[in-house]
Amino acid sequence: MPDYSEPNTILYQDKEGNKEILGYLWDLLEAYAHKHNAQLQVVNKYADDRPLNFIELLDAAQSGIIDVGASIQPMSMGSLSRMHEISYPVNQASWCTMLPVERQLHVSELLTRVMPYPTLILLLLLWIFYEVLRGRWRRHPRLQSIGWLVLATLVGSNYVGRLLNLFTDPPSLSPVNSLSALMESPVRIISIRSEYSSIEFTQRTKYSAAFHLALQASILIGLRNAFNTSYGYTITSEKWKIYEEQQKRSSKPVFRYSKDLCFYEMIPFGLVIPENSPHRAPLHTYTLLLRQAGLHDFWVNRGFSYMVKAGKINFTAVGERYQAKTLTITDLRNVFIIYVSVLLISLVLFTCELFVSWVNYWLGF
């Protein structure tokens, strides 16, 4: 009984319209059956081909409907009271999140970073130093001219260098590295109720606003496969390889795998199997031999090609293509605001000086 959790088991129709199953779990069970001169018989009473949840698979194994489930499930999450209905560990993986890559700063934001505060403070200190020593500088006009030229050259070179560096390789916003930072961002992790209940209780209660619950798993999978950047998604390190490979065909990645937001790290996964199944020990021995021979990793790495063969993935570029854009008035908005602000301050100071001079003139000073 496959659970149709892609890319572990993939259901697709070939050119003749026949339903076929792909995936590394299916390869593993086919090799195990071939070793024992047996054949696999697919048992799935669900006609809608939807992904089966953890409880449905365990109930099918407990009732004797299946010998081995083509479904790999975590052994240290969820209902620990039913761990005896899972085989010995077949794989290890982490359960973390894939988050949208932080956007690059806009041009208007970059221009405000060209002159950082330390540079402005240094210029202010140099001006104060110059004002204090103004009397002595008058004795050396040539040295004063050279000093101003050197300072103007340094400031201009620093400004142009930083500006070109920011334009050619613009920085991004600070990455989200905790649930607290995630709550302050517009992104929310979308999850289904069964997965959400597997998260540690303190995290669920303290950071509940960082999650968005979907009614059906198909909604979550559809948004994740479409690379919808409105949400972040819980994902295992094995499944992340598929999305990572798909993004290599784009100019820049849309999602990143966040190890800072891992709910479970390196947890064992096992196959669904009846408690007293005679296949438990032979299957365990065989999976160890497969991993020792490298076949397990080989089949896992073929997951992307399986998804392409099944038509679940196309080679269209993910995200928007890079396009060079010219500067606009909107990009220079902050520059104009600073310029107008400084101009207004200058006008106010000039008006104050005129007012003081007029008062002194009227009073006869």
Short mmCIF file of C-alpha atoms in Angstrom, two decimals:
data_model
loop_
_atom_site.label_atom_id
_atom_site.label_comp_id
_atom_site.label_asym_id
_atom_site.label_seq_id
_atom_site.Cartn_x
_atom_site.Cartn_y
_atom_site.Cartn_z
CA MET A 1 0.00 0.00 0.00
CA PRO A 2 1.80 3.15 -1.18
CA ASP A 3 1.08 6.37 0.67
CA TYR A 4 1.73 8.45 -2.48
CA SER A 5 3.97 10.79 -0.53
CA GLU A 6 6.16 12.13 -3.31
CA PRO A 7 8.97 11.46 -4.08
CA ASN A 8 9.02 8.35 -1.86
CA THR A 9 6.19 6.76 -3.86
CA ILE A 10 4.84 8.40 -7.02
CA LEU A 11 1.69 7.38 -8.86
CA TYR A 12 1.53 8.26 -12.56
CA GLN A 13 0.03 7.12 -15.84
CA ASP A 14 2.26 5.96 -18.67
CA LYS A 15 1.64 6.63 -22.37
CA GLU A 16 -0.76 3.68 -22.58
CA GLY A 17 -2.82 5.02 -19.69
CA ASN A 18 -1.67 2.37 -17.22
CA LYS A 19 -1.05 3.43 -13.64
CA GLU A 20 2.53 2.88 -12.53
CA ILE A 21 4.40 3.50 -9.28
CA LEU A 22 7.86 5.02 -8.96
CA GLY A 23 10.01 6.06 -6.03
CA TYR A 24 12.89 4.77 -3.98
CA LEU A 25 10.58 2.95 -1.53
CA TRP A 26 9.01 1.10 -4.44
CA ASP A 27 12.49 0.18 -5.72
CA LEU A 28 13.38 -1.11 -2.26
CA LEU A 29 10.29 -3.29 -1.95
CA GLU A 30 10.63 -4.58 -5.52
CA ALA A 31 14.22 -5.63 -4.81
CA TYR A 32 13.15 -7.28 -1.55
CA ALA A 33 10.36 -9.19 -3.29
CA HIS A 34 12.68 -10.25 -6.10
CA LYS A 35 15.19 -11.61 -3.59
CA HIS A 36 12.49 -13.86 -2.12
CA ASN A 37 11.08 -14.87 -5.56
CA ALA A 38 7.85 -13.02 -4.83
CA GLN A 39 5.75 -10.38 -6.53
CA LEU A 40 4.27 -7.19 -5.19
CA GLN A 41 0.53 -6.71 -5.11
CA VAL A 42 -0.69 -3.17 -4.62
CA VAL A 43 -3.44 -2.95 -2.03
CA ASN A 44 -5.13 0.43 -1.88
CA LYS A 45 -8.83 0.73 -1.28
CA TYR A 46 -8.72 4.53 -1.64
CA ALA A 47 -9.82 5.51 -5.13
CA ASP A 48 -8.93 9.19 -5.00
CA ASP A 49 -5.16 8.52 -4.95
CA ARG A 50 -4.66 11.07 -2.20
CA PRO A 51 -1.69 10.89 0.17
CA LEU A 52 -2.54 8.58 3.06
CA ASN A 53 -1.91 9.74 6.59
CA PHE A 54 -0.01 7.98 9.33
CA ILE A 55 -3.01 6.55 11.18
CA GLU A 56 -4.64 5.12 8.04
CA LEU A 57 -1.49 3.19 7.17
CA LEU A 58 -1.05 1.84 10.69
CA ASP A 59 -4.67 0.72 10.79
CA ALA A 60 -4.29 -1.05 7.44
CA ALA A 61 -1.23 -2.91 8.73
CA GLN A 62 -2.87 -3.79 12.05
CA SER A 63 -5.95 -5.22 10.33
CA GLY A 64 -3.79 -7.47 8.14
CA ILE A 65 -4.66 -5.80 4.83
CA ILE A 66 -0.99 -5.37 3.92
CA ASP A 67 2.26 -7.19 4.61
CA VAL A 68 4.50 -4.13 4.26
CA GLY A 69 3.47 -0.55 3.63
CA ALA A 70 5.30 1.42 0.95
CA SER A 71 5.43 4.31 3.37
CA ILE A 72 8.27 5.57 5.49
CA GLN A 73 7.25 7.16 8.78
CA PRO A 74 9.16 8.90 11.61
CA MET A 75 9.74 6.81 14.71
CA SER A 76 10.18 9.59 17.28
CA MET A 77 7.28 11.83 16.31
CA GLY A 78 3.54 11.60 16.71
CA SER A 79 2.05 8.55 18.41
CA LEU A 80 4.95 6.79 20.15
CA SER A 81 2.57 4.15 21.49
CA ARG A 82 2.41 2.58 18.02
CA MET A 83 6.13 2.39 17.31
CA HIS A 84 5.90 -1.40 17.40
CA GLU A 85 3.98 -1.16 14.12
CA ILE A 86 6.99 0.32 12.34
CA SER A 87 9.99 -1.60 11.06
CA TYR A 88 13.58 -1.14 12.13
CA PRO A 89 15.09 2.17 10.94
CA VAL A 90 15.51 2.36 7.18
CA ASN A 91 16.59 5.98 6.89
CA GLN A 92 17.50 9.05 8.91
CA ALA A 93 16.44 12.59 8.11
CA SER A 94 15.80 15.95 9.74
CA TRP A 95 12.42 17.67 9.79
CA CYS A 96 13.05 21.35 9.21
CA THR A 97 11.55 24.16 7.14
CA MET A 98 11.99 25.61 3.68
CA LEU A 99 11.60 29.38 3.78
CA PRO A 100 11.40 31.97 1.00
CA VAL A 101 14.75 33.55 0.26
CA GLU A 102 14.88 37.02 1.76
CA ARG A 103 14.40 39.74 -0.83
CA GLN A 104 17.21 41.99 -1.90
CA LEU A 105 17.18 45.58 -0.76
CA HIS A 106 15.56 48.11 -3.06
CA VAL A 107 17.64 50.84 -4.68
CA SER A 108 16.15 53.45 -2.36
CA GLU A 109 17.26 51.34 0.61
CA LEU A 110 20.73 50.82 -0.88
CA LEU A 111 21.34 54.55 -1.29
CA THR A 112 20.76 55.09 2.41
CA ARG A 113 23.51 52.56 3.18
CA VAL A 114 26.17 54.16 0.98
CA MET A 115 27.21 56.53 3.74
CA PRO A 116 27.02 54.55 6.99
CA TYR A 117 26.90 56.22 10.36
CA PRO A 118 30.59 55.55 11.22
CA THR A 119 31.64 57.45 8.08
CA LEU A 120 29.41 60.40 8.95
CA ILE A 121 30.76 60.43 12.52
CA LEU A 122 34.33 60.42 11.18
CA LEU A 123 33.58 63.37 8.91
CA LEU A 124 32.01 65.23 11.84
CA LEU A 125 35.10 64.62 13.99
CA LEU A 126 37.36 65.84 11.19
CA TRP A 127 35.27 68.99 10.84
CA ILE A 128 35.46 69.64 14.61
CA PHE A 129 39.21 69.04 14.50
CA TYR A 130 39.50 71.50 11.63
CA GLU A 131 37.47 74.17 13.42
CA VAL A 132 39.61 73.82 16.56
CA LEU A 133 42.83 74.24 14.59
CA ARG A 134 41.53 76.81 12.13
CA GLY A 135 43.94 79.48 13.36
CA ARG A 136 46.98 77.29 12.83
CA TRP A 137 45.74 76.09 9.41
CA ARG A 138 45.78 79.69 8.15
CA ARG A 139 49.56 79.72 8.48
CA HIS A 140 49.81 76.78 6.07
CA PRO A 141 47.34 77.44 3.21
CA ARG A 142 49.07 75.05 0.81
CA LEU A 143 48.98 72.19 3.32
CA GLN A 144 45.33 73.01 3.98
CA SER A 145 44.50 72.78 0.26
CA ILE A 146 46.28 69.43 -0.04
CA GLY A 147 44.41 68.10 3.01
CA TRP A 148 41.04 69.06 1.57
CA LEU A 149 41.90 67.46 -1.78
CA VAL A 150 43.00 64.22 -0.09
CA LEU A 151 39.86 64.15 2.05
CA ALA A 152 37.60 64.79 -0.96
CA THR A 153 39.37 62.04 -2.91
CA LEU A 154 39.00 59.53 -0.08
CA VAL A 155 35.34 60.35 0.52
CA GLY A 156 34.50 60.29 -3.20
CA SER A 157 36.35 57.00 -3.81
CA ASN A 158 34.70 55.41 -0.79
CA TYR A 159 31.25 56.58 -1.93
CA VAL A 160 31.65 55.37 -5.53
CA GLY A 161 33.18 52.06 -4.43
CA ARG A 162 30.41 51.29 -1.97
CA LEU A 163 27.75 52.39 -4.45
CA LEU A 164 29.06 50.10 -7.21
CA ASN A 165 29.41 47.20 -4.78
CA LEU A 166 25.84 47.62 -3.54
CA PHE A 167 24.45 47.85 -7.07
CA THR A 168 26.35 44.83 -8.44
CA ASP A 169 25.77 42.62 -5.40
CA PRO A 170 22.88 44.07 -3.39
CA PRO A 171 22.51 42.66 0.11
CA SER A 172 19.34 41.00 1.31
CA LEU A 173 17.26 41.41 4.41
CA SER A 174 18.45 39.68 7.55
CA PRO A 175 17.59 35.97 7.36
CA VAL A 176 14.89 34.53 9.57
CA ASN A 177 16.72 32.28 12.03
CA SER A 178 14.14 31.76 14.79
CA LEU A 179 10.43 31.46 15.32
CA SER A 180 10.47 34.84 17.07
CA ALA A 181 11.92 36.47 13.95
CA LEU A 182 9.42 34.56 11.82
CA MET A 183 6.52 36.03 13.79
CA GLU A 184 7.81 39.53 13.02
CA SER A 185 7.95 38.77 9.28
CA PRO A 186 4.95 38.44 6.95
CA VAL A 187 5.77 34.77 6.24
CA ARG A 188 3.92 31.98 8.06
CA ILE A 189 4.66 28.25 8.08
CA ILE A 190 1.74 26.38 6.58
CA SER A 191 1.12 22.94 8.05
CA ILE A 192 -1.60 20.36 8.50
CA ARG A 193 -3.07 19.54 11.89
CA SER A 194 -1.37 16.14 12.26
CA GLU A 195 2.08 17.62 11.61
CA TYR A 196 1.38 20.64 13.79
CA SER A 197 0.45 18.42 16.73
CA SER A 198 3.83 16.65 16.38
CA ILE A 199 5.70 19.85 17.15
CA GLU A 200 6.86 20.33 20.73
CA PHE A 201 4.09 21.66 22.94
CA THR A 202 5.99 24.73 24.14
CA GLN A 203 6.77 25.76 20.58
CA ARG A 204 3.16 25.30 19.52
CA THR A 205 1.79 27.42 22.32
CA LYS A 206 4.42 30.16 22.39
CA TYR A 207 4.76 30.59 18.63
CA SER A 208 1.31 29.59 17.45
CA ALA A 209 1.01 32.83 15.45
CA ALA A 210 3.91 31.70 13.26
CA PHE A 211 1.86 28.82 11.81
CA HIS A 212 -1.06 28.60 9.43
CA LEU A 213 -3.05 25.36 9.37
CA ALA A 214 -4.30 23.93 6.09
CA LEU A 215 -7.45 21.83 5.99
CA GLN A 216 -6.02 19.23 3.60
CA ALA A 217 -2.55 17.92 2.88
CA SER A 218 -3.16 18.36 -0.85
CA ILE A 219 -3.41 22.14 -0.34
CA LEU A 220 -0.04 22.23 1.40
CA ILE A 221 1.61 20.02 -1.22
CA GLY A 222 0.14 22.05 -4.08
CA LEU A 223 1.42 25.34 -2.66
CA ARG A 224 4.83 23.84 -1.95
CA ASN A 225 5.20 22.30 -5.40
CA ALA A 226 4.17 25.62 -6.98
CA PHE A 227 6.92 27.42 -4.98
CA ASN A 228 4.40 29.80 -3.47
CA THR A 229 6.51 32.30 -1.54
CA SER A 230 3.62 33.47 0.61
CA TYR A 231 4.35 30.66 3.08
CA GLY A 232 7.14 28.60 4.54
CA TYR A 233 6.79 24.80 4.60
CA THR A 234 7.84 21.96 6.87
CA ILE A 235 9.92 19.44 4.96
CA THR A 236 12.37 16.61 5.53
CA SER A 237 15.97 16.84 4.40
CA GLU A 238 15.36 14.02 1.90
CA LYS A 239 12.47 15.77 0.18
CA TRP A 240 14.33 19.07 0.15
CA LYS A 241 16.79 17.58 -2.35
CA ILE A 242 14.02 17.57 -4.97
CA TYR A 243 13.25 21.27 -4.54
CA GLU A 244 16.93 22.15 -4.36
CA GLU A 245 17.61 20.36 -7.64
CA GLN A 246 14.65 22.01 -9.33
CA GLN A 247 15.85 25.49 -8.31
CA LYS A 248 19.27 24.93 -9.89
CA ARG A 249 17.69 25.69 -13.26
CA SER A 250 16.73 29.21 -12.17
CA SER A 251 18.81 32.37 -12.08
CA LYS A 252 18.51 32.51 -8.30
CA PRO A 253 16.86 30.26 -5.70
CA VAL A 254 13.40 31.07 -4.43
CA PHE A 255 13.50 28.93 -1.26
CA ARG A 256 16.23 27.93 1.15
CA TYR A 257 16.49 25.07 3.62
CA SER A 258 16.62 26.51 7.12
CA LYS A 259 18.53 24.40 9.63
CA ASP A 260 17.85 27.06 12.27
CA LEU A 261 14.15 26.13 12.26
CA CYS A 262 14.40 22.37 12.71
CA PHE A 263 11.74 20.69 14.80
CA TYR A 264 13.43 17.27 14.82
CA GLU A 265 16.98 16.51 13.77
CA MET A 266 18.25 13.17 12.46
CA ILE A 267 15.22 11.15 13.45
CA PRO A 268 14.94 7.50 12.33
CA PHE A 269 12.32 6.53 9.74
CA GLY A 270 10.88 3.06 9.30
CA LEU A 271 8.40 1.23 7.08
CA VAL A 272 4.86 0.52 8.20
CA ILE A 273 4.62 -3.18 9.01
CA PRO A 274 2.35 -5.38 11.19
CA GLU A 275 3.59 -5.94 14.72
CA ASN A 276 4.23 -9.69 14.42
CA SER A 277 5.13 -9.73 10.73
CA PRO A 278 7.59 -12.45 9.65
CA HIS A 279 9.14 -9.88 7.30
CA ARG A 280 10.45 -7.67 10.11
CA ALA A 281 13.86 -9.31 10.63
CA PRO A 282 14.54 -10.27 6.95
CA LEU A 283 13.54 -6.80 5.79
CA HIS A 284 15.83 -5.21 8.36
CA THR A 285 18.78 -7.32 7.23
CA TYR A 286 18.06 -6.59 3.58
CA THR A 287 17.82 -2.81 4.08
CA LEU A 288 21.19 -2.87 5.85
CA LEU A 289 22.71 -4.69 2.88
CA LEU A 290 21.19 -2.19 0.46
CA ARG A 291 22.62 0.74 2.39
CA GLN A 292 26.00 -0.95 2.65
CA ALA A 293 26.02 -1.49 -1.11
CA GLY A 294 25.05 2.14 -1.78
CA LEU A 295 21.80 1.24 -3.52
CA HIS A 296 19.66 3.07 -0.97
CA ASP A 297 21.40 6.41 -1.58
CA PHE A 298 21.41 5.74 -5.33
CA TRP A 299 17.64 5.25 -5.40
CA VAL A 300 17.05 8.29 -3.20
CA ASN A 301 19.13 10.47 -5.53
CA ARG A 302 17.00 9.33 -8.47
CA GLY A 303 13.95 10.94 -6.90
CA PHE A 304 14.20 14.04 -9.08
CA SER A 305 14.37 12.04 -12.31
CA TYR A 306 11.40 9.97 -11.12
CA MET A 307 9.38 13.14 -10.54
CA VAL A 308 10.27 14.39 -14.03
CA LYS A 309 9.36 11.05 -15.60
CA ALA A 310 6.00 11.08 -13.83
CA GLY A 311 5.30 14.60 -15.08
CA LYS A 312 5.26 16.04 -11.57
CA ILE A 313 8.10 18.47 -12.35
CA ASN A 314 8.82 20.48 -15.46
CA PHE A 315 12.01 22.29 -16.39
CA THR A 316 10.55 25.77 -16.47
CA ALA A 317 12.50 28.32 -14.49
CA VAL A 318 11.28 28.95 -10.96
CA GLY A 319 10.74 32.56 -9.96
CA GLU A 320 11.29 35.69 -11.99
CA ARG A 321 14.13 36.16 -14.43
CA TYR A 322 16.71 38.79 -13.68
CA GLN A 323 16.12 42.01 -15.59
CA ALA A 324 18.32 45.07 -15.40
CA LYS A 325 16.27 48.16 -14.61
CA THR A 326 17.08 51.85 -14.86
CA LEU A 327 16.87 54.20 -11.92
CA THR A 328 13.54 55.90 -11.41
CA ILE A 329 12.32 58.83 -9.36
CA THR A 330 10.95 56.37 -6.80
CA ASP A 331 14.42 54.89 -6.30
CA LEU A 332 15.79 58.34 -5.48
CA ARG A 333 12.98 59.13 -3.06
CA ASN A 334 15.12 58.85 0.06
CA VAL A 335 17.86 60.97 -1.52
CA PHE A 336 15.37 63.72 -2.28
CA ILE A 337 13.94 63.51 1.23
CA ILE A 338 17.38 63.90 2.80
CA TYR A 339 18.25 66.73 0.41
CA VAL A 340 15.04 68.63 1.15
CA SER A 341 15.48 68.06 4.90
CA VAL A 342 19.03 69.43 4.89
CA LEU A 343 17.92 72.34 2.70
CA LEU A 344 15.12 73.21 5.14
CA ILE A 345 17.54 73.06 8.07
CA SER A 346 19.89 75.42 6.21
CA LEU A 347 17.03 77.83 5.51
CA VAL A 348 15.97 77.77 9.17
CA LEU A 349 19.52 78.49 10.34
CA PHE A 350 19.90 81.26 7.77
CA THR A 351 16.59 82.79 8.88
CA CYS A 352 17.72 82.66 12.51
CA GLU A 353 20.96 84.45 11.61
CA LEU A 354 19.03 87.16 9.75
CA PHE A 355 16.64 87.53 12.68
CA VAL A 356 19.51 87.94 15.15
CA SER A 357 21.21 90.52 12.93
CA TRP A 358 17.95 92.50 12.54
CA VAL A 359 17.35 92.44 16.28
CA ASN A 360 20.87 93.71 16.91
CA TYR A 361 20.36 96.45 14.31
CA TRP A 362 17.07 97.58 15.84
CA LEU A 363 18.47 97.57 19.34
CA GLY A 364 21.50 99.53 18.21
CA PHE A 365 24.10 96.95 19.09
#
